[in-house]
Tab-separated table of C-alpha atoms and ligand atoms in Angstrom:
chain	number	residue	atom	x	y	z
A	1023	MET	CA	17.821	6.930	-17.271
A	1024	THR	CA	14.866	4.514	-17.284
A	1025	LYS	CA	12.730	4.798	-14.178
A	1026	THR	CA	9.852	2.654	-12.978
A	1027	ILE	CA	6.919	4.900	-12.174
A	1028	VAL	CA	3.690	3.850	-10.442
A	1029	VAL	CA	0.804	6.328	-10.611
A	1030	LYS	CA	-2.306	5.831	-8.485
A	1031	ILE	CA	-5.407	7.856	-9.250
A	1032	GLY	CA	-8.349	7.960	-6.842
A	1033	THR	CA	-12.062	8.083	-7.548
A	1034	SER	CA	-12.151	11.692	-6.339
A	1035	SER	CA	-9.910	12.718	-9.268
A	1036	LEU	CA	-11.504	10.449	-11.887
A	1037	THR	CA	-15.050	11.669	-11.342
A	1038	GLN	CA	-16.811	15.031	-11.052
A	1039	PRO	CA	-17.626	15.588	-7.390
A	1040	GLU	CA	-21.066	17.083	-8.143
A	1041	THR	CA	-22.411	14.516	-10.616
A	1042	GLY	CA	-20.255	11.411	-10.233
A	1043	GLN	CA	-19.711	11.514	-14.015
A	1044	LEU	CA	-16.228	10.777	-15.344
A	1045	ALA	CA	-13.747	13.660	-15.394
A	1046	LEU	CA	-12.854	13.040	-19.031
A	1047	SER	CA	-10.333	15.845	-19.449
A	1048	THR	CA	-8.377	14.642	-16.402
A	1049	ILE	CA	-8.345	11.071	-17.694
A	1050	ALA	CA	-7.278	12.210	-21.167
A	1051	THR	CA	-4.453	14.362	-19.787
A	1052	LEU	CA	-3.349	11.511	-17.539
A	1053	THR	CA	-3.264	9.206	-20.571
A	1054	GLU	CA	-1.143	11.688	-22.527
A	1055	THR	CA	1.217	12.160	-19.604
A	1056	LEU	CA	1.733	8.425	-19.099
A	1057	CYS	CA	2.354	7.992	-22.833
A	1058	ASN	CA	4.944	10.806	-22.698
A	1059	LEU	CA	6.686	9.004	-19.858
A	1060	ARG	CA	6.710	5.807	-21.930
A	1061	HIS	CA	8.227	7.701	-24.885
A	1062	GLN	CA	10.967	8.950	-22.590
A	1063	GLY	CA	11.773	5.276	-21.953
A	1064	HIS	CA	10.228	4.925	-18.477
A	1065	ARG	CA	8.330	1.859	-17.280
A	1066	VAL	CA	4.855	2.905	-16.179
A	1067	ILE	CA	2.116	1.261	-14.086
A	1068	LEU	CA	-1.270	2.888	-13.500
A	1069	VAL	CA	-3.250	1.895	-10.413
A	1070	SER	CA	-6.749	3.176	-11.050
A	1071	SER	CA	-9.690	3.285	-8.681
A	1072	GLY	CA	-13.116	4.097	-10.020
A	1073	ALA	CA	-14.807	0.738	-10.614
A	1074	VAL	CA	-17.384	1.362	-7.887
A	1075	GLY	CA	-17.817	5.067	-8.753
A	1076	VAL	CA	-18.222	4.419	-12.481
A	1077	GLY	CA	-20.531	1.457	-11.806
A	1078	CYS	CA	-22.718	3.671	-9.612
A	1079	ALA	CA	-22.939	6.340	-12.313
A	1080	ARG	CA	-23.866	3.656	-14.873
A	1081	LEU	CA	-26.601	2.254	-12.651
A	1082	GLY	CA	-27.864	5.628	-11.482
A	1083	LEU	CA	-26.876	5.093	-7.827
A	1084	THR	CA	-26.209	8.368	-6.064
A	1085	GLU	CA	-24.282	6.980	-3.091
A	1086	ARG	CA	-21.367	4.580	-2.740
A	1087	PRO	CA	-23.009	1.254	-1.709
A	1088	LYS	CA	-22.222	-0.047	1.772
A	1089	ALA	CA	-23.506	-3.625	1.434
A	1090	ILE	CA	-20.623	-5.800	0.262
A	1091	ALA	CA	-22.479	-7.861	-2.339
A	1092	LEU	CA	-23.939	-4.725	-3.938
A	1093	LYS	CA	-20.529	-3.026	-3.979
A	1094	GLN	CA	-19.029	-6.116	-5.627
A	1095	ALA	CA	-21.782	-6.191	-8.243
A	1096	VAL	CA	-21.420	-2.468	-8.953
A	1097	ALA	CA	-17.627	-2.820	-9.284
A	1098	ALA	CA	-18.156	-5.542	-11.901
A	1099	VAL	CA	-20.265	-3.095	-13.925
A	1100	GLY	CA	-17.808	-0.216	-13.497
A	1101	GLN	CA	-14.490	-2.000	-14.072
A	1102	GLY	CA	-15.353	-2.980	-17.652
A	1103	ARG	CA	-16.483	0.539	-18.512
A	1104	LEU	CA	-13.383	2.039	-16.921
A	1105	MET	CA	-11.102	-0.227	-18.957
A	1106	ARG	CA	-12.994	0.558	-22.152
A	1107	ILE	CA	-12.350	4.259	-21.639
A	1108	TYR	CA	-8.663	3.712	-20.845
A	1109	ASP	CA	-8.252	1.394	-23.816
A	1110	ASP	CA	-9.897	3.910	-26.174
A	1111	LEU	CA	-7.675	6.749	-24.993
A	1112	PHE	CA	-4.409	4.798	-24.803
A	1113	SER	CA	-5.119	3.089	-28.156
A	1114	THR	CA	-5.577	6.506	-29.774
A	1115	LEU	CA	-1.968	7.159	-28.761
A	1116	ASN	CA	-0.842	3.654	-29.822
A	1117	GLN	CA	-0.053	2.610	-26.275
A	1118	PRO	CA	-0.931	-0.995	-25.340
A	1119	ILE	CA	-2.368	-1.507	-21.864
A	1120	ALA	CA	-3.271	-4.546	-19.745
A	1121	GLN	CA	-5.848	-5.079	-17.027
A	1122	VAL	CA	-4.342	-6.527	-13.830
A	1123	LEU	CA	-6.855	-7.255	-11.075
A	1124	LEU	CA	-5.287	-8.346	-7.802
A	1125	THR	CA	-6.585	-9.560	-4.464
A	1126	ARG	CA	-4.663	-9.596	-1.187
A	1127	ALA	CA	-4.358	-13.386	-1.477
A	1128	ASP	CA	-2.202	-12.927	-4.594
A	1129	LEU	CA	0.497	-11.340	-2.462
A	1130	VAL	CA	0.150	-13.506	0.657
A	1131	GLN	CA	1.321	-16.751	-0.889
A	1132	ARG	CA	5.008	-16.470	-1.747
A	1133	SER	CA	4.622	-18.369	-5.042
A	1134	ARG	CA	1.739	-16.139	-6.173
A	1135	TYR	CA	3.683	-13.052	-5.077
A	1136	LEU	CA	6.622	-14.101	-7.240
A	1137	ASN	CA	4.229	-14.935	-10.064
A	1138	ALA	CA	2.723	-11.433	-9.895
A	1139	TYR	CA	6.266	-10.035	-9.951
A	1140	ASN	CA	7.119	-12.020	-13.090
A	1141	THR	CA	3.928	-10.931	-14.855
A	1142	PHE	CA	4.620	-7.258	-14.165
A	1143	GLN	CA	8.191	-7.657	-15.425
A	1144	GLU	CA	6.952	-9.239	-18.667
A	1145	LEU	CA	4.329	-6.540	-19.215
A	1146	LEU	CA	6.813	-3.750	-18.566
A	1147	GLY	CA	9.376	-5.473	-20.789
A	1148	LEU	CA	6.774	-5.545	-23.583
A	1149	GLY	CA	6.254	-1.793	-23.204
A	1150	VAL	CA	2.707	-2.264	-21.903
A	1151	ILE	CA	1.166	-0.019	-19.230
A	1152	PRO	CA	-0.547	-2.334	-16.706
A	1153	VAL	CA	-3.767	-0.799	-15.342
A	1154	VAL	CA	-4.186	-2.263	-11.874
A	1155	ASN	CA	-7.166	-2.370	-9.527
A	1156	GLU	CA	-8.299	-4.556	-6.667
A	1157	ASN	CA	-10.427	-7.435	-7.917
A	1158	ASP	CA	-13.371	-6.007	-5.976
A	1159	THR	CA	-15.912	-8.437	-7.393
A	1160	VAL	CA	-14.332	-11.507	-5.806
A	1161	ALA	CA	-12.309	-10.048	-2.915
A	1162	VAL	CA	-13.448	-11.358	0.474
A	1163	GLU	CA	-13.437	-9.083	3.493
A	1164	GLU	CA	-10.596	-10.831	5.372
A	1165	LEU	CA	-8.303	-10.790	2.353
A	1166	LYS	CA	-8.712	-7.337	0.889
A	1167	PHE	CA	-6.325	-4.472	0.262
A	1168	GLY	CA	-9.355	-2.342	1.104
A	1169	ASP	CA	-7.987	0.722	-0.603
A	1170	ASN	CA	-5.904	1.382	-3.668
A	1171	ASP	CA	-3.372	3.549	-1.837
A	1172	THR	CA	-2.125	0.412	-0.075
A	1173	LEU	CA	-2.422	-1.622	-3.269
A	1174	SER	CA	-0.340	0.903	-5.221
A	1175	ALA	CA	2.362	0.945	-2.531
A	1176	LEU	CA	2.527	-2.861	-2.537
A	1177	VAL	CA	2.771	-2.876	-6.330
A	1178	ALA	CA	5.502	-0.198	-6.206
A	1179	SER	CA	7.334	-2.295	-3.621
A	1180	LEU	CA	6.857	-5.494	-5.642
A	1181	VAL	CA	8.389	-4.014	-8.809
A	1182	GLU	CA	10.916	-1.885	-6.845
A	1183	ALA	CA	9.709	1.302	-8.478
A	1184	ASP	CA	11.605	4.592	-8.360
A	1185	TRP	CA	8.490	6.743	-7.979
A	1186	LEU	CA	4.983	6.355	-6.581
A	1187	PHE	CA	2.524	9.167	-7.311
A	1188	LEU	CA	-0.667	9.233	-5.244
A	1189	LEU	CA	-3.018	11.491	-7.206
A	1190	THR	CA	-5.912	12.848	-5.200
A	1191	ASP	CA	-8.238	15.844	-4.861
A	1192	VAL	CA	-5.971	17.941	-2.613
A	1193	ASP	CA	-2.707	19.487	-3.795
A	1194	ARG	CA	-0.629	17.982	-0.983
A	1195	LEU	CA	-0.610	16.747	2.569
A	1196	TYR	CA	-1.515	19.286	5.278
A	1197	SER	CA	-1.063	19.261	9.038
A	1198	ALA	CA	-4.852	18.623	9.199
A	1199	ASP	CA	-7.710	18.127	6.734
A	1200	PRO	CA	-7.826	21.455	4.836
A	1201	ARG	CA	-11.574	20.983	4.234
A	1202	THR	CA	-12.325	21.297	7.919
A	1203	VAL	CA	-9.227	23.183	9.150
A	1204	PRO	CA	-8.718	26.117	6.747
A	1205	ASP	CA	-5.443	27.259	8.328
A	1206	ALA	CA	-3.869	23.779	8.161
A	1207	ARG	CA	-0.159	23.974	7.297
A	1208	PRO	CA	0.992	22.574	3.926
A	1209	ILE	CA	3.784	20.002	4.102
A	1210	SER	CA	6.293	19.795	1.239
A	1211	LEU	CA	8.819	17.234	2.373
A	1212	ILE	CA	8.979	14.330	4.779
A	1213	SER	CA	12.518	13.043	5.048
A	1214	ASN	CA	11.822	10.012	7.214
A	1215	MET	CA	9.100	8.331	9.226
A	1216	LYS	CA	10.338	9.765	12.524
A	1217	GLU	CA	9.735	13.233	11.133
A	1218	LEU	CA	6.258	12.149	10.030
A	1219	ALA	CA	5.433	10.918	13.546
A	1220	GLU	CA	6.653	14.211	15.026
A	1221	LEU	CA	4.390	16.241	12.716
A	1222	GLN	CA	1.325	14.576	14.312
A	1223	ILE	CA	-0.773	15.022	11.185
A	1224	GLN	CA	-4.549	14.961	11.658
A	1225	THR	CA	-6.270	12.937	8.966
A	1226	GLY	CA	-9.913	13.274	9.936
A	1227	GLY	CA	-12.393	10.765	8.562
A	1228	GLN	CA	-12.976	8.773	5.446
A	1229	GLY	CA	-12.005	11.327	2.786
A	1230	SER	CA	-14.285	12.593	0.053
A	1231	GLN	CA	-17.750	11.152	-0.732
A	1232	TRP	CA	-16.458	8.671	-3.303
A	1233	GLY	CA	-12.969	8.079	-1.940
A	1234	THR	CA	-12.210	5.108	0.280
A	1235	GLY	CA	-9.363	5.716	2.646
A	1236	GLY	CA	-8.854	9.474	2.926
A	1237	MET	CA	-5.372	10.720	3.828
A	1238	VAL	CA	-4.645	8.069	6.433
A	1239	THR	CA	-4.254	5.301	3.838
A	1240	LYS	CA	-2.040	7.553	1.705
A	1241	ILE	CA	0.321	8.079	4.617
A	1242	SER	CA	0.517	4.375	5.406
A	1243	ALA	CA	1.016	3.686	1.690
A	1244	ALA	CA	3.904	6.171	1.676
A	1245	ARG	CA	5.393	4.319	4.654
A	1246	ILE	CA	5.287	0.986	2.787
A	1247	ALA	CA	6.747	2.516	-0.377
A	1248	ILE	CA	9.652	4.421	1.184
A	1249	THR	CA	10.694	1.277	3.065
A	1250	ALA	CA	11.099	-0.278	-0.372
A	1251	GLY	CA	13.199	2.680	-1.560
A	1252	VAL	CA	10.365	4.281	-3.580
A	1253	ARG	CA	10.122	8.092	-3.570
A	1254	THR	CA	6.452	8.871	-2.941
A	1255	VAL	CA	4.547	12.025	-3.861
A	1256	ILE	CA	1.023	13.068	-2.896
A	1257	THR	CA	-0.289	15.554	-5.435
A	1258	GLN	CA	-3.413	16.755	-7.185
A	1259	GLY	CA	-4.992	14.452	-9.777
A	1260	ARG	CA	-6.560	17.321	-11.723
A	1261	PHE	CA	-3.147	18.291	-13.098
A	1262	PRO	CA	-1.520	15.061	-14.290
A	1263	ARG	CA	1.126	16.969	-16.257
A	1264	ASN	CA	2.677	17.864	-12.927
A	1265	ILE	CA	4.002	14.286	-12.800
A	1266	GLU	CA	6.540	15.133	-15.515
A	1267	LYS	CA	7.436	18.424	-13.823
A	1268	ILE	CA	7.977	16.647	-10.505
A	1269	ILE	CA	10.234	14.047	-12.089
A	1270	GLN	CA	12.229	16.931	-13.579
A	1271	GLY	CA	12.722	18.366	-10.102
A	1272	GLU	CA	9.904	20.860	-9.478
A	1273	ALA	CA	8.776	20.997	-5.859
A	1274	ILE	CA	5.072	20.228	-6.301
A	1275	GLY	CA	2.985	18.238	-3.794
A	1276	THR	CA	4.288	16.441	-0.713
A	1277	HIS	CA	7.414	14.316	-1.168
A	1278	PHE	CA	8.334	11.383	1.057
A	1279	GLU	CA	12.029	10.609	0.694
A	1280	PRO	CA	12.884	6.928	0.259
A	1281	GLN	CA	14.736	5.066	2.977
A	1282	PRO	CA	18.454	5.125	2.012
A	1283	GLU	CA	18.854	1.396	2.546
A	1284	PRO	CA	15.640	-0.324	1.417
A	1285	THR	CA	14.455	-3.338	3.392
A	1286	SER	CA	15.060	-6.617	1.492
A	1287	ALA	CA	12.297	-7.952	-0.774
A	1288	ARG	CA	11.689	-10.986	1.441
A	1289	LYS	CA	11.372	-8.884	4.594
A	1290	ARG	CA	8.989	-6.522	2.785
A	1291	TRP	CA	6.886	-9.516	1.869
A	1292	ILE	CA	6.818	-10.581	5.548
A	1293	ALA	CA	5.939	-7.045	6.685
A	1294	TYR	CA	3.370	-6.010	4.109
A	1295	GLY	CA	2.585	-8.919	1.773
A	1296	LEU	CA	1.427	-11.248	4.537
A	1297	VAL	CA	-1.652	-10.615	6.657
A	1298	PRO	CA	-0.775	-11.001	10.361
A	1299	THR	CA	-2.931	-13.514	12.212
A	1300	GLY	CA	-1.918	-12.770	15.809
A	1301	LYS	CA	-0.228	-10.398	18.227
A	1302	LEU	CA	2.585	-10.902	20.711
A	1303	TYR	CA	2.908	-8.396	23.564
A	1304	LEU	CA	6.556	-7.912	24.557
A	1305	ASP	CA	8.304	-6.676	27.689
A	1306	ASP	CA	10.714	-3.724	27.568
A	1307	GLY	CA	13.800	-5.960	27.488
A	1308	ALA	CA	12.605	-7.788	24.389
A	1309	ILE	CA	11.618	-4.518	22.694
A	1310	ASN	CA	15.105	-3.128	23.326
A	1311	ALA	CA	16.775	-6.301	22.101
A	1312	ILE	CA	14.788	-6.141	18.850
A	1313	LEU	CA	14.907	-2.391	18.232
A	1314	GLN	CA	18.404	-1.523	19.452
A	1315	ALA	CA	20.418	-4.701	19.097
A	1316	GLY	CA	18.702	-6.344	16.106
A	1317	LYS	CA	18.278	-9.589	18.076
A	1318	SER	CA	15.853	-12.479	17.583
A	1319	LEU	CA	12.731	-12.752	19.766
A	1320	LEU	CA	12.947	-15.270	22.611
A	1321	ALA	CA	10.019	-16.718	24.558
A	1322	ALA	CA	11.256	-15.064	27.768
A	1323	GLY	CA	10.357	-11.571	26.462
A	1324	ILE	CA	6.743	-12.358	25.552
A	1325	LYS	CA	4.118	-11.175	28.051
A	1326	ALA	CA	0.970	-12.324	26.234
A	1327	VAL	CA	-0.265	-14.000	23.060
A	1328	GLU	CA	-3.384	-12.964	21.130
A	1329	GLY	CA	-5.115	-14.718	18.219
A	1330	GLU	CA	-4.853	-18.181	16.725
A	1331	PHE	CA	-2.024	-18.895	14.340
A	1332	GLU	CA	0.110	-21.707	12.970
A	1333	ASN	CA	3.867	-22.115	12.937
A	1334	GLN	CA	5.437	-19.880	10.193
A	1335	GLU	CA	2.522	-17.462	10.010
A	1336	ALA	CA	3.070	-13.712	10.385
A	1337	VAL	CA	2.314	-11.990	13.708
A	1338	GLN	CA	2.544	-8.438	14.998
A	1339	LEU	CA	4.959	-7.631	17.823
A	1340	CYS	CA	3.583	-4.947	20.125
A	1341	ASP	CA	4.524	-2.990	23.218
A	1342	ARG	CA	2.350	-3.235	26.330
A	1343	ASN	CA	-0.110	-0.686	24.863
A	1344	GLY	CA	-0.617	-2.649	21.678
A	1345	ASN	CA	1.486	-0.319	19.480
A	1346	GLU	CA	3.062	-2.373	16.731
A	1347	ILE	CA	6.853	-2.251	16.561
A	1348	ALA	CA	7.678	-5.208	14.305
A	1349	ARG	CA	6.325	-8.180	12.387
A	1350	GLY	CA	7.734	-11.632	11.932
A	1351	LEU	CA	7.238	-15.298	11.117
A	1352	VAL	CA	6.706	-17.387	14.260
A	1353	ASN	CA	8.397	-20.716	14.943
A	1354	TYR	CA	5.537	-21.919	17.196
A	1355	ASN	CA	1.771	-22.035	16.839
A	1356	SER	CA	-0.375	-19.957	19.217
A	1357	GLU	CA	-1.291	-22.913	21.422
A	1358	ASP	CA	2.333	-23.822	22.137
A	1359	LEU	CA	3.363	-20.199	22.457
A	1360	GLU	CA	0.762	-19.636	25.197
A	1361	LYS	CA	2.479	-22.413	27.160
A	1362	ILE	CA	6.042	-21.125	26.772
A	1363	CYS	CA	5.631	-17.338	26.846
A	1364	GLY	CA	7.786	-15.795	29.559
A	1365	CYS	CA	9.895	-18.985	29.830
A	1366	HIS	CA	13.627	-19.451	29.312
A	1367	SER	CA	14.579	-21.165	26.028
A	1368	ARG	CA	16.203	-24.080	27.893
A	1369	ASP	CA	12.826	-24.967	29.470
A	1370	ILE	CA	10.862	-25.127	26.192
A	1371	ALA	CA	11.554	-28.790	25.409
A	1372	GLY	CA	10.439	-29.848	28.912
A	1373	ILE	CA	7.188	-27.860	28.693
A	1374	LEU	CA	6.196	-28.848	25.155
A	1375	GLY	CA	7.652	-32.365	25.066
A	1376	TYR	CA	9.679	-31.707	21.923
A	1377	ALA	CA	12.801	-29.727	21.092
A	1378	GLY	CA	11.520	-26.733	19.132
A	1379	ALA	CA	13.392	-23.732	17.783
A	1380	GLU	CA	15.495	-21.733	20.228
A	1381	THR	CA	13.951	-18.479	19.043
A	1382	VAL	CA	10.256	-17.643	18.732
A	1383	ILE	CA	11.054	-15.379	15.772
A	1384	HIS	CA	14.505	-15.498	14.234
A	1385	ARG	CA	15.918	-12.075	13.331
A	1386	ASP	CA	16.103	-13.107	9.651
A	1387	ASN	CA	12.297	-13.378	9.756
A	1388	LEU	CA	11.709	-10.220	11.781
A	1389	VAL	CA	11.035	-6.750	10.334
A	1390	LEU	CA	10.755	-3.462	12.212
A	1391	ILE	CA	7.658	-1.457	11.324
B	1025	ADP	N1	-4.019	16.057	6.667
B	1025	ADP	C1	-4.670	16.070	5.494
B	1025	ADP	N2	-4.119	16.681	4.411
B	1025	ADP	C2	-4.753	16.686	3.213
B	1025	ADP	N3	-5.964	16.092	2.997
B	1025	ADP	C3	-6.581	15.460	4.021
B	1025	ADP	C4	-5.945	15.417	5.309
B	1025	ADP	N4	-6.757	14.721	6.135
B	1025	ADP	C5	-7.821	14.334	5.416
B	1025	ADP	N5	-7.745	14.773	4.137
B	1025	ADP	C6	-8.776	14.523	3.104
B	1025	ADP	O1	-8.392	13.414	2.280
B	1025	ADP	C7	-9.119	13.553	1.056
B	1025	ADP	C8	-8.509	12.662	-0.018
B	1025	ADP	O2	-8.790	11.292	0.240
B	1025	ADP	P1	-9.816	10.431	-0.663
B	1025	ADP	O3	-11.117	11.146	-0.744
B	1025	ADP	O4	-9.811	9.046	-0.133
B	1025	ADP	O5	-9.129	10.556	-2.073
B	1025	ADP	P2	-8.871	9.521	-3.252
B	1025	ADP	O6	-10.189	9.194	-3.872
B	1025	ADP	O7	-7.985	10.337	-4.144
B	1025	ADP	O8	-8.164	8.322	-2.690
B	1025	ADP	C9	-9.060	15.021	0.776
B	1025	ADP	O9	-10.145	15.454	0.028
B	1025	ADP	C10	-9.015	15.679	2.164
B	1025	ADP	O10	-10.246	16.253	2.514
B	1026	VHF	N1	-11.185	-0.644	-5.957
B	1026	VHF	C1	-12.097	0.459	-5.723
B	1026	VHF	C2	-11.373	1.680	-5.215
B	1026	VHF	C3	-10.908	1.647	-3.832
B	1026	VHF	C4	-10.191	2.951	-3.453
B	1026	VHF	O1	-9.169	2.944	-2.782
B	1026	VHF	O2	-10.746	4.122	-3.910
B	1026	VHF	P1	-10.020	5.558	-3.794
B	1026	VHF	O3	-9.952	5.995	-2.344
B	1026	VHF	O4	-10.877	6.444	-4.612
B	1026	VHF	O5	-8.655	5.427	-4.390
B	1026	VHF	C5	-12.765	0.906	-7.029
B	1026	VHF	O6	-12.206	0.679	-8.104
B	1026	VHF	O7	-13.814	1.532	-6.940
């Protein structure tokens, strides 16, 4: 049966750790593997990091740049070279590819989100393998994916993929960073997010020298993907042929089982496509009503409002300690919400001088995180 498969490869797998030079044999094997998957009839998307790493190698820089403008310039150098290499290898195997560079803003606006969806569908329908990266050269700090783990999960969610493979430089997820904790326990399967929370995995710092997010962004990417019904696997990039073995049922890497009933596409867009612009702190009654009874959020349950936002923007809903429990689209801007928080719905019109919505966030616009 045709499956949609998203494969993300990180800089740590694409380059030699010692020299920063490209790991050509890995890239070639990855290319062959993805072509095999295409021949088996699957729809394939590659999310490839490496623009900054390859740009650095080209320019003789020995460290990942920290200054934003320099990083953006280096990415512009590296992205072209990266695509040339992919195009050479895929063309040798007669496989057409396409470059798709996205920024966060492309997924925030509903019309652009749907446009991106349509473009992916066309490319996949044409038998093309889209090669996706963040458009690092133009991305502005406030509207960035920041790491390609998140980007790949959002792409997998957008196209409703069956599989997301996060290829990295460790063979799987461990209870702690195996580089610093040698007796860390390997984890093969995570059946749901509650189980993940109970495992209390330590993720340490930033990841490898050239990587961006480390393990923490892979775990949050897995969370986004499984909510969309995408089975997610963290496995080693050095052995791309394992992708085929995993699809055939071999227990390699760490598997995150997809949520049995995926959240609807619109709610996923609210939860992960949009960038929240404020926070609402809720009392225990409101938290219960949302979590247990699936109710809408009323002004009476809001203890405090943080940030500046307009009506219909996305906000985070938090407990008293600031832990996020849900996201939603607000029916009031932050200024009005400050005035009515803690108040009964019947008093809103009197306080604001107009009859607004009865709910602050209607349950159709509210998603549990
Ligand atoms: N709990 C953990 N299990 C496995 N690896 C971990 C864990 N915590 C941190 N890491 C580190 O995450 C690194 C991979 O992240 P990163 O360097 O960002 O890779 P990539 O470039 O593939 O995105 C590993 O090299 C490992 O040292
Ligand atoms: N967009 C950046 C990669 C960002 C990123 O997430 O890198 P990595 O942690 O190596 O997957 C680049 O192409 O260099």
